[in-house]
CSV table of C-alpha atoms in Angstrom, one decimal:
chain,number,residue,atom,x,y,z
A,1,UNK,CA,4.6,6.0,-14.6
A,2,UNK,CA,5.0,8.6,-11.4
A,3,UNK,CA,5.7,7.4,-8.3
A,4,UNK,CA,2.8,6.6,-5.7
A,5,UNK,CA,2.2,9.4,-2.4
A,6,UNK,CA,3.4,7.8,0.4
A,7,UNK,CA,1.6,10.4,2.2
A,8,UNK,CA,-2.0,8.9,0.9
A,9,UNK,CA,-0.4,5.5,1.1
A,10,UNK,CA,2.3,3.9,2.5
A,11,UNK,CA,4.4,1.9,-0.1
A,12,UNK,CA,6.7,-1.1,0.7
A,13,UNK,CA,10.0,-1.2,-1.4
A,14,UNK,CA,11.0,-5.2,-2.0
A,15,UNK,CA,13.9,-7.3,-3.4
A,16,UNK,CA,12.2,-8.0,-7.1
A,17,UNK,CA,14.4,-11.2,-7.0
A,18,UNK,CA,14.1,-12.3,-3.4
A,19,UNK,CA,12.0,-15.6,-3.3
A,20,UNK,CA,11.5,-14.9,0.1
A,21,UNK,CA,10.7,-11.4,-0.8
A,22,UNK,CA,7.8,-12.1,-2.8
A,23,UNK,CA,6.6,-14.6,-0.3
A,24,UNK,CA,6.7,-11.3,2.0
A,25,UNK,CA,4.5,-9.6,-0.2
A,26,UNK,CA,2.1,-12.1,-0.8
A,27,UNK,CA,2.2,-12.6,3.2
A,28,UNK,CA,1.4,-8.5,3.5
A,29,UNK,CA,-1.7,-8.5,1.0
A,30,UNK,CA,-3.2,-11.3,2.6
A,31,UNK,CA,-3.7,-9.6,6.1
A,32,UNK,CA,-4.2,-6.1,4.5
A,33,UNK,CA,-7.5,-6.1,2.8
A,34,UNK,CA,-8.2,-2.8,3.1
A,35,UNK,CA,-5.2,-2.3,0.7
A,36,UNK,CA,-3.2,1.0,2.7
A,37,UNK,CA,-0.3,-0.3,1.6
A,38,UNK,CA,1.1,-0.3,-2.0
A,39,UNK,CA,4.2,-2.2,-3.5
A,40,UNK,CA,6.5,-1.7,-5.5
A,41,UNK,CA,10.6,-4.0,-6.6
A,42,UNK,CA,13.2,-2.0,-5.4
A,43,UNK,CA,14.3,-2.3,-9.3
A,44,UNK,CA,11.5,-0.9,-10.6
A,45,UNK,CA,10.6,2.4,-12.2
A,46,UNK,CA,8.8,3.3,-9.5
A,47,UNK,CA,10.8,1.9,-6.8
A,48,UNK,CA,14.0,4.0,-8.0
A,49,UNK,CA,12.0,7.0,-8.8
A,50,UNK,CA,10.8,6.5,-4.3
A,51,UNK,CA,14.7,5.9,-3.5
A,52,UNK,CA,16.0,9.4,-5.2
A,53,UNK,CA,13.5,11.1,-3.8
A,54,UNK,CA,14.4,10.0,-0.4
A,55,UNK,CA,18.6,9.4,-1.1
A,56,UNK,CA,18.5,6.0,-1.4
A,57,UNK,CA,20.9,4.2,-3.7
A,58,UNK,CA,19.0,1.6,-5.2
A,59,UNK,CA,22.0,-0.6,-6.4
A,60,UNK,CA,23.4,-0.7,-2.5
A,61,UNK,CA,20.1,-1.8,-1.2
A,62,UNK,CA,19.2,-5.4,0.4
A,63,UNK,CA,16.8,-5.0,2.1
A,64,UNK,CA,12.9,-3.9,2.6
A,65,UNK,CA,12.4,-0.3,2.9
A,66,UNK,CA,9.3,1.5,3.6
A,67,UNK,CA,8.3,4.8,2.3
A,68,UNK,CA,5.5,7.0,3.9
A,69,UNK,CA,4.9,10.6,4.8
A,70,UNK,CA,7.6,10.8,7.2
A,71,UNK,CA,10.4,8.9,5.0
A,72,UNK,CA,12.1,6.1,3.8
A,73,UNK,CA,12.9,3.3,6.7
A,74,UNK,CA,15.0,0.3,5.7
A,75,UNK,CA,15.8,-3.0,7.8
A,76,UNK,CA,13.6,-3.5,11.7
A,77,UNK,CA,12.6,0.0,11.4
A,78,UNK,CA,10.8,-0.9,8.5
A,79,UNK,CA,9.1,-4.1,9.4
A,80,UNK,CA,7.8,-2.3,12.5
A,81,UNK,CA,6.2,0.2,10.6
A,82,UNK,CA,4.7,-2.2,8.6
A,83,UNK,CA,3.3,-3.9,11.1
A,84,UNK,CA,1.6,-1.4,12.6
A,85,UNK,CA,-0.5,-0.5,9.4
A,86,UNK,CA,-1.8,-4.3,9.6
A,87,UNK,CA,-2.9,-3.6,13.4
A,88,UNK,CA,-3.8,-6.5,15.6
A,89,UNK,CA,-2.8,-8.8,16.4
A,90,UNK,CA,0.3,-8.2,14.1
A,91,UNK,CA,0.8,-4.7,15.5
């Protein structure tokens, strides 16, 4: 499988074993129904294929990391990003 554009769509890099990952996820495709974003388990095929690309070792990673056409972003950076893809009032 090849990894998504981040250019044509943002993709949010998650914990696949975080319980309170996944409830992150589920929290982000509830208030984006216009589906910009895409996901993807930082353990995944896809996910490691993203992390290379960008330098990102995926076995040091524990946290959310967000990929677009400027980058990978880990941690607060990342959430703000996100964020502002949902728009108001979450923006």
């Amino acid at each position: 499988m090849s990894a998504p554009d981040p250019a044509a769509h943002p993709v949010v890099l998650f914990d696949g074993v975080c319980n309170l990952c996944h409830g992150t996820v589920r929290f982000l495709l509830e208030r984006d129904p216009a589906a910009r974003l895409r996901f993807a388990s930082l353990q995944s095929d896809v996910g490691r294929a993203l992390l290379a690309r960008y330098g990102l070792d995926a076995d040091a990673l524990d946290t959310i990391v967000y990929v677009d056409a400027i980058g990978a972003h880990q941690r607060s950076d990342a959430a703000l990003r996100i964020v502002r893809v949902l728009g108001p009032p979450w923006s």
